[in-house]
Structures are given as structure tokens and as C-alpha cells.
mmCIF file of C-alpha atoms in Angstrom:
data_model
loop_
_atom_site.group_PDB
_atom_site.id
_atom_site.type_symbol
_atom_site.label_atom_id
_atom_site.label_comp_id
_atom_site.label_asym_id
_atom_site.label_seq_id
_atom_site.Cartn_x
_atom_site.Cartn_y
_atom_site.Cartn_z
ATOM 1 C CA GLU A 21 22.503 -41.386 9.071
ATOM 2 C CA ALA A 22 24.563 -43.058 6.837
ATOM 3 C CA GLN A 23 26.073 -40.638 4.386
ATOM 4 C CA VAL A 24 28.155 -39.217 1.451
ATOM 5 C CA THR A 25 28.478 -35.392 1.659
ATOM 6 C CA GLN A 26 29.967 -33.436 -1.090
ATOM 7 C CA ASN A 27 30.777 -29.720 -1.077
ATOM 8 C CA PRO A 28 29.976 -27.308 -2.646
ATOM 9 C CA ARG A 29 26.239 -28.596 -4.225
ATOM 10 C CA TYR A 30 27.084 -25.635 -6.838
ATOM 11 C CA LEU A 31 30.168 -23.906 -8.104
ATOM 12 C CA ILE A 32 31.006 -21.286 -10.512
ATOM 13 C CA THR A 33 34.435 -20.330 -11.295
ATOM 14 C CA VAL A 34 36.681 -18.808 -13.841
ATOM 15 C CA THR A 35 39.115 -20.667 -16.144
ATOM 16 C CA GLY A 36 42.821 -21.724 -14.173
ATOM 17 C CA LYS A 37 41.754 -21.101 -10.462
ATOM 18 C CA LYS A 38 42.157 -23.993 -9.221
ATOM 19 C CA LEU A 39 39.783 -25.521 -6.296
ATOM 20 C CA THR A 40 38.285 -28.554 -4.490
ATOM 21 C CA VAL A 41 35.634 -30.775 -3.757
ATOM 22 C CA THR A 42 35.351 -32.337 -1.128
ATOM 23 C CA CYS A 43 33.890 -35.720 -0.451
ATOM 24 C CA SER A 44 33.298 -37.213 2.909
ATOM 25 C CA GLN A 45 31.643 -40.600 3.870
ATOM 26 C CA ASN A 46 30.837 -41.792 7.293
ATOM 27 C CA MET A 47 30.224 -46.137 6.744
ATOM 28 C CA ASN A 48 33.622 -46.756 7.375
ATOM 29 C CA HIS A 49 33.968 -47.754 3.092
ATOM 30 C CA GLU A 50 36.661 -48.751 1.945
ATOM 31 C CA TYR A 51 36.348 -47.915 -1.583
ATOM 32 C CA MET A 52 35.452 -44.568 -2.767
ATOM 33 C CA SER A 53 34.809 -42.557 -6.808
ATOM 34 C CA TRP A 54 34.830 -39.626 -8.559
ATOM 35 C CA TYR A 55 31.898 -39.529 -11.065
ATOM 36 C CA ARG A 56 30.552 -36.854 -13.418
ATOM 37 C CA GLN A 57 27.484 -36.859 -15.196
ATOM 38 C CA ASP A 58 27.290 -35.245 -18.990
ATOM 39 C CA PRO A 59 24.297 -35.688 -21.273
ATOM 40 C CA GLY A 60 24.097 -38.171 -23.530
ATOM 41 C CA LEU A 61 27.119 -39.810 -22.054
ATOM 42 C CA GLY A 62 26.094 -41.041 -18.441
ATOM 43 C CA LEU A 63 28.645 -41.288 -15.293
ATOM 44 C CA ARG A 64 32.245 -42.045 -16.350
ATOM 45 C CA GLN A 65 34.615 -42.423 -13.743
ATOM 46 C CA ILE A 66 37.433 -39.704 -12.999
ATOM 47 C CA TYR A 67 39.661 -41.173 -10.240
ATOM 48 C CA TYR A 68 39.143 -44.064 -8.015
ATOM 49 C CA SER A 69 40.480 -45.005 -4.458
ATOM 50 C CA MET A 70 41.026 -48.603 -2.978
ATOM 51 C CA ASN A 71 42.130 -47.280 0.526
ATOM 52 C CA VAL A 72 43.791 -45.294 2.676
ATOM 53 C CA GLU A 73 46.845 -43.540 0.480
ATOM 54 C CA VAL A 74 45.303 -46.378 -2.429
ATOM 55 C CA THR A 75 44.771 -44.095 -5.459
ATOM 56 C CA ASP A 76 44.301 -44.906 -9.327
ATOM 57 C CA LYS A 77 42.754 -43.484 -12.532
ATOM 58 C CA GLY A 78 39.572 -44.062 -14.261
ATOM 59 C CA ASP A 79 38.128 -43.195 -17.510
ATOM 60 C CA VAL A 80 38.778 -39.371 -17.995
ATOM 61 C CA PRO A 81 41.327 -38.330 -15.260
ATOM 62 C CA GLU A 82 42.739 -35.869 -17.358
ATOM 63 C CA GLY A 83 42.842 -32.109 -15.478
ATOM 64 C CA TYR A 84 41.704 -33.547 -11.726
ATOM 65 C CA LYS A 85 43.772 -35.147 -9.062
ATOM 66 C CA VAL A 86 42.921 -36.527 -6.033
ATOM 67 C CA SER A 87 44.144 -37.274 -2.691
ATOM 68 C CA ARG A 88 42.993 -39.964 0.016
ATOM 69 C CA LYS A 89 45.251 -39.385 3.173
ATOM 70 C CA GLU A 90 42.080 -40.745 5.049
ATOM 71 C CA LYS A 91 39.575 -43.154 5.419
ATOM 72 C CA ARG A 92 36.476 -41.158 5.393
ATOM 73 C CA ASN A 93 37.514 -38.150 2.479
ATOM 74 C CA PHE A 94 38.191 -38.263 -1.176
ATOM 75 C CA PRO A 95 38.622 -34.655 -2.421
ATOM 76 C CA LEU A 96 38.777 -33.662 -5.920
ATOM 77 C CA ILE A 97 41.056 -30.603 -7.309
ATOM 78 C CA LEU A 98 40.772 -29.344 -10.207
ATOM 79 C CA GLU A 99 44.362 -27.538 -10.526
ATOM 80 C CA SER A 100 43.500 -25.252 -13.512
ATOM 81 C CA PRO A 101 40.274 -25.887 -14.344
ATOM 82 C CA SER A 102 38.811 -25.234 -18.523
ATOM 83 C CA PRO A 103 35.553 -25.059 -19.494
ATOM 84 C CA ASN A 104 35.074 -28.206 -20.773
ATOM 85 C CA GLN A 105 35.349 -29.257 -16.684
ATOM 86 C CA THR A 106 31.484 -27.920 -16.460
ATOM 87 C CA SER A 107 30.010 -30.885 -15.463
ATOM 88 C CA LEU A 108 27.990 -32.475 -12.321
ATOM 89 C CA TYR A 109 30.141 -34.364 -9.879
ATOM 90 C CA PHE A 110 29.345 -36.775 -8.055
ATOM 91 C CA CYS A 111 31.391 -38.400 -4.996
ATOM 92 C CA ALA A 112 30.863 -42.113 -4.260
ATOM 93 C CA SER A 113 31.909 -44.813 -1.223
ATOM 94 C CA SER A 114 31.164 -48.805 -1.079
ATOM 95 C CA LEU A 115 32.256 -51.139 0.974
ATOM 96 C CA SER A 116 34.274 -52.301 -1.164
ATOM 97 C CA PRO A 117 34.242 -52.285 -4.833
ATOM 98 C CA GLY A 118 32.672 -55.825 -5.631
ATOM 99 C CA ALA A 119 29.121 -57.298 -5.194
ATOM 100 C CA THR A 120 28.285 -53.907 -2.942
ATOM 101 C CA GLU A 121 26.435 -50.967 -4.476
ATOM 102 C CA ALA A 122 27.826 -47.752 -4.321
ATOM 103 C CA PHE A 123 26.789 -44.886 -2.126
ATOM 104 C CA PHE A 124 26.204 -41.058 -3.919
ATOM 105 C CA GLY A 125 26.438 -37.726 -2.761
ATOM 106 C CA GLN A 126 24.064 -35.240 -3.952
ATOM 107 C CA GLY A 127 26.438 -33.613 -6.495
ATOM 108 C CA THR A 128 28.066 -30.397 -7.494
ATOM 109 C CA ARG A 129 27.071 -28.709 -9.665
ATOM 110 C CA LEU A 130 30.444 -26.861 -11.939
ATOM 111 C CA THR A 131 30.389 -23.930 -14.041
ATOM 112 C CA VAL A 132 33.739 -22.984 -15.691
ATOM 113 C CA VAL A 133 33.365 -19.835 -16.897
ATOM 114 C CA ALA B 12 36.033 -53.660 -22.149
ATOM 115 C CA GLN B 13 32.921 -54.233 -20.531
ATOM 116 C CA SER B 14 29.495 -51.388 -21.960
ATOM 117 C CA VAL B 15 26.028 -50.675 -20.872
ATOM 118 C CA ALA B 16 23.738 -49.625 -23.534
ATOM 119 C CA GLN B 17 20.413 -48.227 -23.004
ATOM 120 C CA PRO B 18 17.924 -47.882 -26.372
ATOM 121 C CA GLU B 19 15.754 -45.715 -25.127
ATOM 122 C CA ASP B 20 16.631 -41.902 -24.240
ATOM 123 C CA GLN B 21 12.780 -41.396 -22.619
ATOM 124 C CA VAL B 22 10.442 -44.187 -21.987
ATOM 125 C CA ASN B 23 6.709 -42.411 -21.434
ATOM 126 C CA VAL B 24 3.657 -44.684 -19.320
ATOM 127 C CA ALA B 25 0.278 -43.918 -18.221
ATOM 128 C CA GLU B 26 0.145 -44.054 -13.935
ATOM 129 C CA GLY B 27 -1.089 -48.054 -13.186
ATOM 130 C CA ASN B 28 0.330 -49.209 -16.491
ATOM 131 C CA PRO B 29 3.214 -51.622 -16.005
ATOM 132 C CA LEU B 30 6.833 -49.789 -16.883
ATOM 133 C CA THR B 31 9.561 -51.875 -18.238
ATOM 134 C CA VAL B 32 13.463 -49.634 -19.335
ATOM 135 C CA LYS B 33 16.039 -51.622 -21.164
ATOM 136 C CA CYS B 34 19.308 -52.055 -20.459
ATOM 137 C CA THR B 35 21.379 -54.931 -22.313
ATOM 138 C CA TYR B 36 25.629 -55.277 -21.054
ATOM 139 C CA SER B 37 28.737 -56.597 -22.175
ATOM 140 C CA VAL B 38 31.696 -57.891 -20.185
ATOM 141 C CA SER B 39 33.732 -60.867 -20.579
ATOM 142 C CA GLY B 40 33.101 -62.792 -17.778
ATOM 143 C CA ASN B 41 30.748 -62.528 -14.792
ATOM 144 C CA PRO B 42 28.419 -59.500 -14.930
ATOM 145 C CA TYR B 43 27.480 -57.928 -11.600
ATOM 146 C CA LEU B 44 24.560 -55.310 -12.593
ATOM 147 C CA PHE B 45 22.599 -53.112 -10.939
ATOM 148 C CA TRP B 46 20.382 -49.610 -11.116
ATOM 149 C CA TYR B 47 20.705 -46.626 -9.793
ATOM 150 C CA VAL B 48 17.759 -43.556 -9.837
ATOM 151 C CA GLN B 49 18.580 -40.459 -9.941
ATOM 152 C CA TYR B 50 15.643 -37.872 -9.265
ATOM 153 C CA PRO B 51 16.025 -33.759 -9.349
ATOM 154 C CA ASN B 52 18.930 -32.475 -7.627
ATOM 155 C CA ARG B 53 19.910 -35.865 -6.529
ATOM 156 C CA GLY B 54 22.175 -38.518 -5.996
ATOM 157 C CA LEU B 55 21.991 -41.135 -7.232
ATOM 158 C CA GLN B 56 20.126 -43.890 -5.438
ATOM 159 C CA PHE B 57 21.087 -47.849 -5.497
ATOM 160 C CA LEU B 58 17.801 -49.671 -6.577
ATOM 161 C CA LEU B 59 18.557 -53.834 -6.586
ATOM 162 C CA LYS B 60 21.685 -55.601 -7.849
ATOM 163 C CA TYR B 61 21.996 -59.412 -9.389
ATOM 164 C CA ILE B 62 25.204 -60.617 -8.454
ATOM 165 C CA THR B 63 24.128 -64.507 -8.643
ATOM 166 C CA GLY B 64 21.565 -67.247 -8.213
ATOM 167 C CA ASP B 65 17.311 -66.001 -9.077
ATOM 168 C CA ASN B 66 17.223 -64.470 -12.508
ATOM 169 C CA LEU B 67 14.790 -61.937 -11.056
ATOM 170 C CA VAL B 68 15.286 -59.103 -8.693
ATOM 171 C CA LYS B 69 13.015 -57.780 -6.619
ATOM 172 C CA GLY B 70 14.509 -53.885 -5.043
ATOM 173 C CA SER B 71 13.215 -50.770 -3.469
ATOM 174 C CA TYR B 72 10.078 -49.055 -4.387
ATOM 175 C CA GLY B 73 8.200 -51.961 -6.338
ATOM 176 C CA PHE B 74 10.771 -52.415 -8.804
ATOM 177 C CA GLU B 75 12.419 -55.445 -10.108
ATOM 178 C CA ALA B 76 14.582 -56.329 -13.027
ATOM 179 C CA GLU B 77 15.316 -59.771 -15.163
ATOM 180 C CA PHE B 78 18.871 -61.060 -15.456
ATOM 181 C CA ASN B 79 19.401 -62.865 -18.884
ATOM 182 C CA LYS B 80 22.540 -64.488 -19.785
ATOM 183 C CA SER B 81 21.160 -65.608 -23.338
ATOM 184 C CA GLN B 82 20.366 -61.678 -24.314
ATOM 185 C CA THR B 83 22.540 -59.938 -21.863
ATOM 186 C CA SER B 84 20.089 -57.953 -20.907
ATOM 187 C CA PHE B 85 19.235 -56.898 -17.636
ATOM 188 C CA HIS B 86 15.461 -54.724 -17.702
ATOM 189 C CA LEU B 87 14.295 -53.261 -14.778
ATOM 190 C CA LYS B 88 10.376 -53.343 -14.631
ATOM 191 C CA LYS B 89 7.204 -52.494 -12.436
ATOM 192 C CA PRO B 90 4.081 -53.228 -12.714
ATOM 193 C CA SER B 91 2.094 -50.480 -11.572
ATOM 194 C CA ALA B 92 4.092 -47.479 -12.525
ATOM 195 C CA LEU B 93 3.569 -44.368 -10.067
ATOM 196 C CA VAL B 94 4.023 -40.534 -11.191
ATOM 197 C CA SER B 95 6.666 -40.370 -8.315
ATOM 198 C CA ASP B 96 8.655 -43.212 -10.355
ATOM 199 C CA SER B 97 9.238 -40.312 -12.662
ATOM 200 C CA ALA B 98 13.150 -40.131 -12.564
ATOM 201 C CA LEU B 99 16.518 -40.322 -14.770
ATOM 202 C CA TYR B 100 17.293 -44.488 -14.346
ATOM 203 C CA PHE B 101 20.289 -45.668 -14.958
ATOM 204 C CA CYS B 102 21.989 -49.357 -15.617
ATOM 205 C CA ALA B 103 25.586 -49.854 -14.507
ATOM 206 C CA VAL B 104 27.624 -53.117 -14.798
ATOM 207 C CA ARG B 105 30.883 -54.821 -13.009
ATOM 208 C CA ASP B 106 32.691 -56.924 -14.973
ATOM 209 C CA MET B 107 33.922 -59.201 -12.441
ATOM 210 C CA GLU B 108 36.920 -61.278 -14.521
ATOM 211 C CA ARG B 109 38.524 -58.807 -15.164
ATOM 212 C CA LEU B 110 41.435 -56.755 -13.197
ATOM 213 C CA SER B 111 39.438 -53.820 -13.633
ATOM 214 C CA PHE B 112 36.222 -54.991 -12.265
ATOM 215 C CA GLN B 113 36.079 -52.760 -8.880
ATOM 216 C CA LYS B 114 35.110 -51.017 -11.944
ATOM 217 C CA LEU B 115 31.228 -49.258 -12.045
ATOM 218 C CA VAL B 116 30.227 -49.103 -16.232
ATOM 219 C CA PHE B 117 26.865 -47.274 -16.818
ATOM 220 C CA GLY B 118 24.612 -46.699 -19.078
ATOM 221 C CA THR B 119 23.654 -42.990 -20.876
ATOM 222 C CA GLY B 120 20.333 -42.949 -18.589
ATOM 223 C CA THR B 121 16.586 -43.461 -19.628
ATOM 224 C CA ARG B 122 13.989 -40.798 -18.107
ATOM 225 C CA LEU B 123 11.133 -42.292 -17.312
ATOM 226 C CA LEU B 124 7.620 -40.159 -17.150
ATOM 227 C CA VAL B 125 4.654 -41.141 -15.920
ATOM 228 C CA SER B 126 1.584 -38.861 -16.714
ATOM 229 C CA PRO B 127 -1.485 -39.197 -14.192
#
């Protein structure tokens, strides 16, 4: 089954404790991206990757890092989480960044206390 | 920069009645337009897209959307709503004539509530 898998689904952590949210897709998609969803703001892009070893900032990259060492994986790293990073996070992939639709993971609800 | 507006936070409709969820967009070039639906505790699911061609686009679960270039709108419609259509709906756009064409810009979402 074609899917985007995120882990964990839920995470509560403390300020400053490094964490990684994993994302993996099994569709051989070149393009992957991370979004955060906040009430009243919709989804905002954090980082994206056009292919292996090619990543770039989205609209809200501060406080986040990503890597793309393999085509299927695109982890999101929070080196020093802060409470304003409490949010619902989605990973997405698509065959290309153009006309094709994006496939989304089920989301990771992160709470930073 | 491209942007999307969904003017209604919530739309209420009775089961069996037609529904419309509104979306307007702003781009400098040609838009690629998308609708996604989010059910509780789930990721976003693709419903339909407009790339080119017919202005009326048909998608999953009986939904359709009409592209109107002069009004820069892409409203989502369904002739007869079901209770199971209750969810959060997002409109999104890509501006294909900008260097940032890869970016999918989302609206703030509209919650659809269909009452029995």
C-alpha cells in the first residue's frame, strides 16, 4: 500500500530536549516536505526536499532541521524544542512538485512543555 | 506571493442538501489548484485538482470544483451532502510561473458540518 509513515504519532517533551520525527514514503517520490498545522493558520511549509541531499527552507524553518540522505526518508529534527513549536506536524511526498498531488502522513502531535 | 483565502471557518448543511465550500486564490501566473480533506486524527487526503482544461473538475467521493479565472475562485461543491462528509477542508495553490512553484500554499481550512 502506497503510504507516508510518520513516527511518533504523539509526543510530549520538555523544552530543550532534542527530538526527531521520522518520515518515510514507499512510492519512490522525489519531492518531500514538512508542514505544521496550527488553528487559524492552516498548513505552513517548514522545509522541503527536491531530491536526495537537496533541501531548502520553507516559510517557517526557524528552530528546525532536516536531512535527506535516502530518497524514502525525510526526518524532521528539533535541536532545542520550545513551547511555540507545539503543533501538529505533517510530512508529505509527491512524484514531483508540480502537477501531481501530495500524499500526507497521518501527522505527529507534538507538545513541548 | 501566492495566497489562498477560505472565507468561512465553518459551513453547516443538512444531509441531502447541496454544499459549497468557498476558496479564492491569488497568484502571479497560472495556478495549479487542489482540494484536500482532513478527517479527525488523519492526514490530509487529496480530493481533486485543476491543472488545465475544463473548468469543472470532478474528484473523489462525489465532490467537484469549479475553476473561475475571472473571479480567481475554486469553490468545492457536492450536489447532496452526507453526514460522513463532515471534516476539515483545505484549498491549496501552486503558482507555476514563479521560482517557488514547488510550494503548495494552503488556506486556513473550512470545517464542514453535515447534520442528519
